[in-house]
Short mmCIF file of C-alpha atoms in Angstrom, two decimals:
data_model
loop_
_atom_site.label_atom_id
_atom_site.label_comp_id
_atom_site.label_asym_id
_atom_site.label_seq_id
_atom_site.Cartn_x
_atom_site.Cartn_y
_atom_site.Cartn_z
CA UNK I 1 -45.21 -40.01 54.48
CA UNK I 2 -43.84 -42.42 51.61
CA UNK I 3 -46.19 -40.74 49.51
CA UNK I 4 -45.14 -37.27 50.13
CA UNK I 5 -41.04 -37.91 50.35
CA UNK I 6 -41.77 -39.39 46.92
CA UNK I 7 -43.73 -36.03 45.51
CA UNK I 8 -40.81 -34.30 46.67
CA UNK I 9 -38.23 -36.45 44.74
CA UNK I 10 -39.95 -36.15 41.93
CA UNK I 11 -40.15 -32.02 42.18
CA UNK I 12 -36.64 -32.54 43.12
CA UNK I 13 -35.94 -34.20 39.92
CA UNK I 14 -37.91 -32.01 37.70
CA UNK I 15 -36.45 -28.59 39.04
CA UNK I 16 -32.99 -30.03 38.46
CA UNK I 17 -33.88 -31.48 34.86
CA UNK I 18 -35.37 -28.02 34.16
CA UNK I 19 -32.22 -26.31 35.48
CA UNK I 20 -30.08 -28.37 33.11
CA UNK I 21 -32.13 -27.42 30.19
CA UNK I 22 -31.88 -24.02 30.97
CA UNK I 23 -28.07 -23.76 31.62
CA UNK I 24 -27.45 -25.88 28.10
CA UNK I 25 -30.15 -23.18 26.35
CA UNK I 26 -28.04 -20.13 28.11
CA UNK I 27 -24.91 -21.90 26.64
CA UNK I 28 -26.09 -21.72 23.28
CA UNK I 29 -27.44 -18.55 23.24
CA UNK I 30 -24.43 -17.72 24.13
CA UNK I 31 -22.58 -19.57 21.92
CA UNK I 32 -24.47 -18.12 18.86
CA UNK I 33 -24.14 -14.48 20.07
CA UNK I 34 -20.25 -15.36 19.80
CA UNK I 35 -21.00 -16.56 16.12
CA UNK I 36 -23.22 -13.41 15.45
CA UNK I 37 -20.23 -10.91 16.72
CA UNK I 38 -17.24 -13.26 14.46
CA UNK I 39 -19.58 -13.06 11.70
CA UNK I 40 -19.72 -9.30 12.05
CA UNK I 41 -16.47 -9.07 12.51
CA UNK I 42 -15.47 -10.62 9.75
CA UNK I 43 -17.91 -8.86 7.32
CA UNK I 44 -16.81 -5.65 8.55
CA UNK I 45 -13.36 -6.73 7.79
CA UNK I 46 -14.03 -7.52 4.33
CA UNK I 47 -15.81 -4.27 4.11
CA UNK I 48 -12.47 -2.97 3.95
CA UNK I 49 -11.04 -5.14 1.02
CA UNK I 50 -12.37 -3.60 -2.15
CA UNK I 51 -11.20 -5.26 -5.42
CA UNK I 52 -10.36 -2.76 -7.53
CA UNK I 53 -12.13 -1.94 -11.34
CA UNK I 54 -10.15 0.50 -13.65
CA UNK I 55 -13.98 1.33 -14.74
CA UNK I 56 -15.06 2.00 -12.03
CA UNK I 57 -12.34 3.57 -9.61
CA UNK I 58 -9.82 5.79 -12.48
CA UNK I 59 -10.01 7.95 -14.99
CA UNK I 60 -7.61 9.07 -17.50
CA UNK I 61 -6.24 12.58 -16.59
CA UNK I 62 -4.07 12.72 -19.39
CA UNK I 63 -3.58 11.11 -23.06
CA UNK I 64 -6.51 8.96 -22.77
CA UNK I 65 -6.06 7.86 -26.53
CA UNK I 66 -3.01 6.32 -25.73
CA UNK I 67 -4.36 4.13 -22.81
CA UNK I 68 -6.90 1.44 -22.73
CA UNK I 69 -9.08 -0.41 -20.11
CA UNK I 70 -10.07 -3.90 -20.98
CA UNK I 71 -10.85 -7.66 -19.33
CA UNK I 72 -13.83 -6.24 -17.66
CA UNK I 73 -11.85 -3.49 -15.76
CA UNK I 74 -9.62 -5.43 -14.19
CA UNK I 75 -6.48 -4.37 -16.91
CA UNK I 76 -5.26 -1.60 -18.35
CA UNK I 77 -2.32 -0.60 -20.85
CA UNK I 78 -0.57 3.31 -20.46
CA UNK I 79 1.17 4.09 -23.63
CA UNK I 80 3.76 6.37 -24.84
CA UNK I 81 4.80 7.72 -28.13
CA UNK I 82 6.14 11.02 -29.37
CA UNK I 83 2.60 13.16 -29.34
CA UNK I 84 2.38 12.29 -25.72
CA UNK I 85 2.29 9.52 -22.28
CA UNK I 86 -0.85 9.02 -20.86
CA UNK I 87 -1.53 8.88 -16.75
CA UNK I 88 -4.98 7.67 -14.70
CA UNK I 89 -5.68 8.69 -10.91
CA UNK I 90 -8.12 7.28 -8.74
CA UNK I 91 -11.58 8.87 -8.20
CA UNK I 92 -11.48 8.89 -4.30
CA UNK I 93 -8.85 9.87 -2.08
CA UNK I 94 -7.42 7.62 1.12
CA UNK I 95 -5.73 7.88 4.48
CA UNK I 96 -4.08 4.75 5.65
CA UNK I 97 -4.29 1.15 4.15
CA UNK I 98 -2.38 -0.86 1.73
CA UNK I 99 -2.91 0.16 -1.79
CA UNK I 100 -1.70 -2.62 -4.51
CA UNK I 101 -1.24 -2.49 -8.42
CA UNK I 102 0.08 -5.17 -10.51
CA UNK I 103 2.40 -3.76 -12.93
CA UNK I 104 4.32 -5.25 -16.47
CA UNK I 105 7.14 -2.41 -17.22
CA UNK I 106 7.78 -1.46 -20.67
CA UNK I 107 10.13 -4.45 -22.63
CA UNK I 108 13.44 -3.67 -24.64
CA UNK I 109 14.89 -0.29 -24.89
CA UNK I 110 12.68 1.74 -22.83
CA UNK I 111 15.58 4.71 -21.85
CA UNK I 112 14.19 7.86 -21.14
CA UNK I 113 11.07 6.64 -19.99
CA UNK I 114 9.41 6.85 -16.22
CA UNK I 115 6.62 4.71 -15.38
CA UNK I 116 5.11 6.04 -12.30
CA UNK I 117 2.73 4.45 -9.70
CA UNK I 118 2.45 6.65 -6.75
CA UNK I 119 -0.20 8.51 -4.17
CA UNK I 120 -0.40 12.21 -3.54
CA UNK I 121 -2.23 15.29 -2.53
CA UNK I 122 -2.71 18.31 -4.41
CA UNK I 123 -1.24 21.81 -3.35
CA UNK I 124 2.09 23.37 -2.74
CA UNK I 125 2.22 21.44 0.98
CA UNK I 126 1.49 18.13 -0.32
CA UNK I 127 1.70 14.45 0.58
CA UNK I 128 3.62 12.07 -1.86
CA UNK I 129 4.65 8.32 -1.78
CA UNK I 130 6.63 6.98 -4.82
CA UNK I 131 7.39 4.47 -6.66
CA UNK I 132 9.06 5.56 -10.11
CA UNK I 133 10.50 2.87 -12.73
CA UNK I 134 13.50 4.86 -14.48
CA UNK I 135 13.91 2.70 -18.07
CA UNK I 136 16.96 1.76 -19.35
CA UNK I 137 19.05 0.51 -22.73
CA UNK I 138 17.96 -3.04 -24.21
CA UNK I 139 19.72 -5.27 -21.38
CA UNK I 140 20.11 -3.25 -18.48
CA UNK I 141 18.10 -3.52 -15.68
CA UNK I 142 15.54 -1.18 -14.39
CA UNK I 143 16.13 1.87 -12.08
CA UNK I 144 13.11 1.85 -9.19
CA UNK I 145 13.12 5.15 -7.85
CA UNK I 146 11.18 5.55 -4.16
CA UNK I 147 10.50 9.21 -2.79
CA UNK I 148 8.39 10.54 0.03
CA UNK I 149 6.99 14.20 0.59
CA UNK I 150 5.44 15.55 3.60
CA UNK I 151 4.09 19.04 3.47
CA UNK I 152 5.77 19.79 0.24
CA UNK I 153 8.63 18.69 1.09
CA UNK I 154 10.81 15.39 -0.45
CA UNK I 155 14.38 15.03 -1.26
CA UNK I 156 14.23 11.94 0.60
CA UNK I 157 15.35 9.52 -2.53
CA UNK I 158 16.29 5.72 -1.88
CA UNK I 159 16.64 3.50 -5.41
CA UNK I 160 16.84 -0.07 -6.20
CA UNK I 161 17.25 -2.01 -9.26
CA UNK I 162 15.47 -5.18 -9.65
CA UNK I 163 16.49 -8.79 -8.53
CA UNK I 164 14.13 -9.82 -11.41
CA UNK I 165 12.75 -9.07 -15.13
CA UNK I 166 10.06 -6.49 -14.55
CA UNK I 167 9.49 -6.85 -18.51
CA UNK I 168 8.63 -10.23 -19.14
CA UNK I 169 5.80 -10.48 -16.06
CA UNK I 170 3.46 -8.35 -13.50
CA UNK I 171 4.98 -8.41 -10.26
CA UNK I 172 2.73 -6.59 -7.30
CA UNK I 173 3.60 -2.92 -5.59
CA UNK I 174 2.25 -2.18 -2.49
CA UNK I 175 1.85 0.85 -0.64
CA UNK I 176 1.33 0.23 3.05
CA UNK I 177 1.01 3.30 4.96
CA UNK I 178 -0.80 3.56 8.59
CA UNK I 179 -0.26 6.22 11.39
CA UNK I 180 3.10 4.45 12.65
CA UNK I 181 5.48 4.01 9.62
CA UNK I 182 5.14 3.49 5.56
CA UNK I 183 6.40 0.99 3.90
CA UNK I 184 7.19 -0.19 -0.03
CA UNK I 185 6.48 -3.60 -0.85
CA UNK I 186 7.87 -5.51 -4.35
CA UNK I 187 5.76 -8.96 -4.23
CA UNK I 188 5.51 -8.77 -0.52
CA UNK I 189 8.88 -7.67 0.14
CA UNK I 190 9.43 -4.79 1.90
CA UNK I 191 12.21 -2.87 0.53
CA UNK I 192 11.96 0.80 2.55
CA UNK I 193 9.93 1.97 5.88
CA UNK I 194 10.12 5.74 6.50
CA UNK I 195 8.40 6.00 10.52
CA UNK I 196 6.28 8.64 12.16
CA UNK I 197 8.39 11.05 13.97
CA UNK I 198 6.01 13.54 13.67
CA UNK I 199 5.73 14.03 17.31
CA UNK I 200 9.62 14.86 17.02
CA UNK I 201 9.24 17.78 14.32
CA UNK I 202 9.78 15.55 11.66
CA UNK I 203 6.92 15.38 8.69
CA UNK I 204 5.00 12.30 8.17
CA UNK I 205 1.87 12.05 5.53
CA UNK I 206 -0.91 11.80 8.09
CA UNK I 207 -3.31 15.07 7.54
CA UNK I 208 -3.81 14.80 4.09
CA UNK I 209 -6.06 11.97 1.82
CA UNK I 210 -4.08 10.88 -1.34
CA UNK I 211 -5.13 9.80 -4.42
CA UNK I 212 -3.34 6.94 -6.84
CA UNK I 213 -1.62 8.00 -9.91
CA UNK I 214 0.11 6.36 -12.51
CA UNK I 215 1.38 7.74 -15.55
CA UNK I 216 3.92 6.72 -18.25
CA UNK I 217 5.82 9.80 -19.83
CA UNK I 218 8.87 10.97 -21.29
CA UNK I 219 11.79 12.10 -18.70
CA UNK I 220 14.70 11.80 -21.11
CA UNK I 221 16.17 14.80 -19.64
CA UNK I 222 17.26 13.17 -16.42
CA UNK I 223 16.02 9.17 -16.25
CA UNK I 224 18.27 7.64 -17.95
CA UNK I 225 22.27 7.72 -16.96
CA UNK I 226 21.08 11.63 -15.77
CA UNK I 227 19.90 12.51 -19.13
CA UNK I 228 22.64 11.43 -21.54
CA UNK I 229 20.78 8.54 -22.79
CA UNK I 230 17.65 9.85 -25.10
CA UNK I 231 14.22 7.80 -25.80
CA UNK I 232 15.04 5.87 -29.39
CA UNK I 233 11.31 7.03 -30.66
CA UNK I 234 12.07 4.34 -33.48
CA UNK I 235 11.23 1.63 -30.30
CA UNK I 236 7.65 3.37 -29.97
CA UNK I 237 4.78 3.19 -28.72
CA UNK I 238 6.34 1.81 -25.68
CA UNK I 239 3.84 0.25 -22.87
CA UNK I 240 3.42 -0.29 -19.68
CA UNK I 241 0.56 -2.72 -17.84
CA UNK I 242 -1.18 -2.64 -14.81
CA UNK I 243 -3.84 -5.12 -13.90
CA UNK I 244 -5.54 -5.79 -10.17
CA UNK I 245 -5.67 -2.49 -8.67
CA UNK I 246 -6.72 -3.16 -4.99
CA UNK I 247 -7.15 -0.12 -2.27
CA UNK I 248 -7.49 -1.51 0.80
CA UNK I 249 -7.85 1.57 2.39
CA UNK I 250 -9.89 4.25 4.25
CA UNK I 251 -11.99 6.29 1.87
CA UNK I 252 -11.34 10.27 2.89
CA UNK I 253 -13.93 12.27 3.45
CA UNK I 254 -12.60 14.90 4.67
CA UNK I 255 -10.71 16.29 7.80
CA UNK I 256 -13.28 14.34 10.36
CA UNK I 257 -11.39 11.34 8.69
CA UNK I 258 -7.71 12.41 10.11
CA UNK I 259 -9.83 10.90 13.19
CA UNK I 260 -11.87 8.22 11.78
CA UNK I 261 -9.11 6.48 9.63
CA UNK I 262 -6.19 6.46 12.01
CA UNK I 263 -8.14 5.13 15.44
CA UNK I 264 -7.15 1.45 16.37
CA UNK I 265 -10.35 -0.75 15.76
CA UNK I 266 -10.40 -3.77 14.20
CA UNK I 267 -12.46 -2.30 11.50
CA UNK I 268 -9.20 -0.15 10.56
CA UNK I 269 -7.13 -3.11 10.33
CA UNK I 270 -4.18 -1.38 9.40
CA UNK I 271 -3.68 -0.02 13.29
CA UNK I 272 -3.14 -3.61 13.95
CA UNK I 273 -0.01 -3.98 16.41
CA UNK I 274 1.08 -6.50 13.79
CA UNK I 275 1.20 -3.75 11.24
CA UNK I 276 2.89 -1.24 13.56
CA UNK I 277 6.46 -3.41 13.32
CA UNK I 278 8.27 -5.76 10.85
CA UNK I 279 8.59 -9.48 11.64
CA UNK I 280 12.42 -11.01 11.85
CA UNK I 281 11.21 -12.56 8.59
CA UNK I 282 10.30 -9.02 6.84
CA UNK I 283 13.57 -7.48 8.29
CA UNK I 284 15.55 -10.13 6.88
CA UNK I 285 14.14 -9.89 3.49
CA UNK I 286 14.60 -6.01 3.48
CA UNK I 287 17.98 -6.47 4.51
CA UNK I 288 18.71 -8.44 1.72
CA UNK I 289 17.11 -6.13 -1.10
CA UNK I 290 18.65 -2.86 0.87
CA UNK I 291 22.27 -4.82 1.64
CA UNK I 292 22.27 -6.50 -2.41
CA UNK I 293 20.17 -3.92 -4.62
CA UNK I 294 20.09 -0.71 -3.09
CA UNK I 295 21.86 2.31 -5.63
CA UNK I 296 20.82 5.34 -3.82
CA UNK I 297 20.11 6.64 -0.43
CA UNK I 298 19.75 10.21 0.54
CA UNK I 299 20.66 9.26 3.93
CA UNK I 300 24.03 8.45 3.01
CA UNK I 301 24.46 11.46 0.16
CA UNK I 302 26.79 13.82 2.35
CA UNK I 303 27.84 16.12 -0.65
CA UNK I 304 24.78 16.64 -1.72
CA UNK I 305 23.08 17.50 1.22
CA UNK I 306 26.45 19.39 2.55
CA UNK I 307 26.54 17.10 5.59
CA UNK I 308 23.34 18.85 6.81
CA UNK I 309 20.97 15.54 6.77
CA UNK I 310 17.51 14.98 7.47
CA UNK I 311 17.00 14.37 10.79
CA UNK I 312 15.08 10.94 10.43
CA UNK I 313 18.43 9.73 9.07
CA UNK I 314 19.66 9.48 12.45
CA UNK I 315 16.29 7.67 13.91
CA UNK I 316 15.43 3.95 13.85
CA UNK I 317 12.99 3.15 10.82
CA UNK I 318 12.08 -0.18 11.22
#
């Protein structure tokens, strides 16, 4: 009987030993299926940053002779003088994502002049998001100029001027646009937010894929003080940089991607909830570019609009 009761002790022992084994090799199966899905995750994430080569991703749609792509793709100078501006647009089209450039505005007296950097549709119902750098005399600062149109339709003007130098250094503009709200950024700041109150009759860019422009031309018939101040072609070629183009963004591909772009999965980080809503940190910062350097808002333009304003004027934006 000693025999036997010691047999069984030592089956005991084994089947217990054995189960420990097997619950530590169920653990780290576990364990490196929950590395497998992270890693995933995080390369599908990165799927979605794409680093930007003027190469590769633009082409000069207009006065290509006057514009130039060099340090491996990564910068390129737009130039102006009196034969003609020059402007690039993206080869593919997006809906939804943060879209960056880097951009060095044109130095000294650069009235007249518009250096654009914007995203839009094609058609007479297009999309449109701004951003517009109005030049100015030797000295004065820089007019930016920030638009939106939905469907064709804009007239929905807020300006700035700069708290900084935009000559003498590339600061970063970012378009951030996702199915709840758009919003400019100036090195991370965010300066406007236009929301989706599409479901209230008011337009919102979310039906159409945009490409990115920019373009620097001659608008000396309204840029500068309205028009009264002319481009001083004796300051020419004038020239504008942009470097680190970056679209973050989901590549259109047509109507199935109205869908595909705009549903909340972590592959379409832009649906984040932490996109859908400025931090108290963001809205302070705004408030202090809108409160100290805003010029111009449309929402506030009675007499030109005859009192009849648009009705997202009277909604919450941010």
């Amino acid at each position: 009987m000693k025999r036997a009761s010691s047999v069984q002790t030592t089956h005991k022992k084994k089947k217990s030993k054995l189960r420990r084994i097997l619950s530590e090799s169920l653990k780290m199966r576990s364990f490196h299926g929950l590395v497998a899905v992270a890693f995933i995750s995080v390369i599908a994430f990165q799927s979605c940053v794409v680093h930007g080569n003027f190469y590769r991703d633009v082409y000069f749609n207009w006065g290509a002779k006057h514009s130039y792509i060099y340090g491996n793709g990564d910068n390129l100078n737009l130039l102006l003088d009196k034969s003609a501006g020059s402007g690039i647009q993206s080869y593919n089209s997006f809906l939804f994502g943060s879209i960056e450039m880097l951009i060095k505005l044109v130095p000294g007296n650069s009235a007249g002049t518009v250096t654009a950097y914007y995203l839009s549709s094609t058609g007479n119902y297009h999309d449109e998001i701004d951003f517009e750098f109005l030049g100015n005399s030797s000295g004065q600062p820089y007019t930016m100029h920030t638009n939106i149109f939905t469907q064709g339709k804009g007239n929905r003007e807020q300006q700035f001027k700069l708290w900084f130098d935009p000559t003498a250094d590339y600061h970063n503009y970012t378009i951030h646009w996702n199915p709840t709200a758009v919003v400019w950024f100036v090195d991370s700041i965010p300066i406007r937010v236009f929301r989706n109150y599409k479901s209230e009759g008011i337009g919102f860019p979310n039906q159409q894929g945009m490409q990115v422009y920019s373009s620097l031309w001659n608008a000396d018939n309204w840029a500068t003080r309205g028009g009264l101040v002319k481009i001083d072609w004796s300051c020419a070629p004038f020239m504008a940089g942009l470097k680190k183009f970056n679209a973050r963004a989901c590549k259109w591909e047509g109507p199935l991607s109205i869908i595909k772009c705009a549903v909340p999965t972590p592959f379409n980080w832009w649906t984040s909830r932490v996109y859908k809503q400025l931090n108290w940190d963001q809205l302070g910062k705004m408030k202090w570019v809108q409160d100290n350097y805003m010029i111009y808002n449309y929402c506030t333009d009675y007499k030109r609009f005859g009192g009849k304003m648009a009705p997202e004027c009277y909604k919450p934006q941010y």
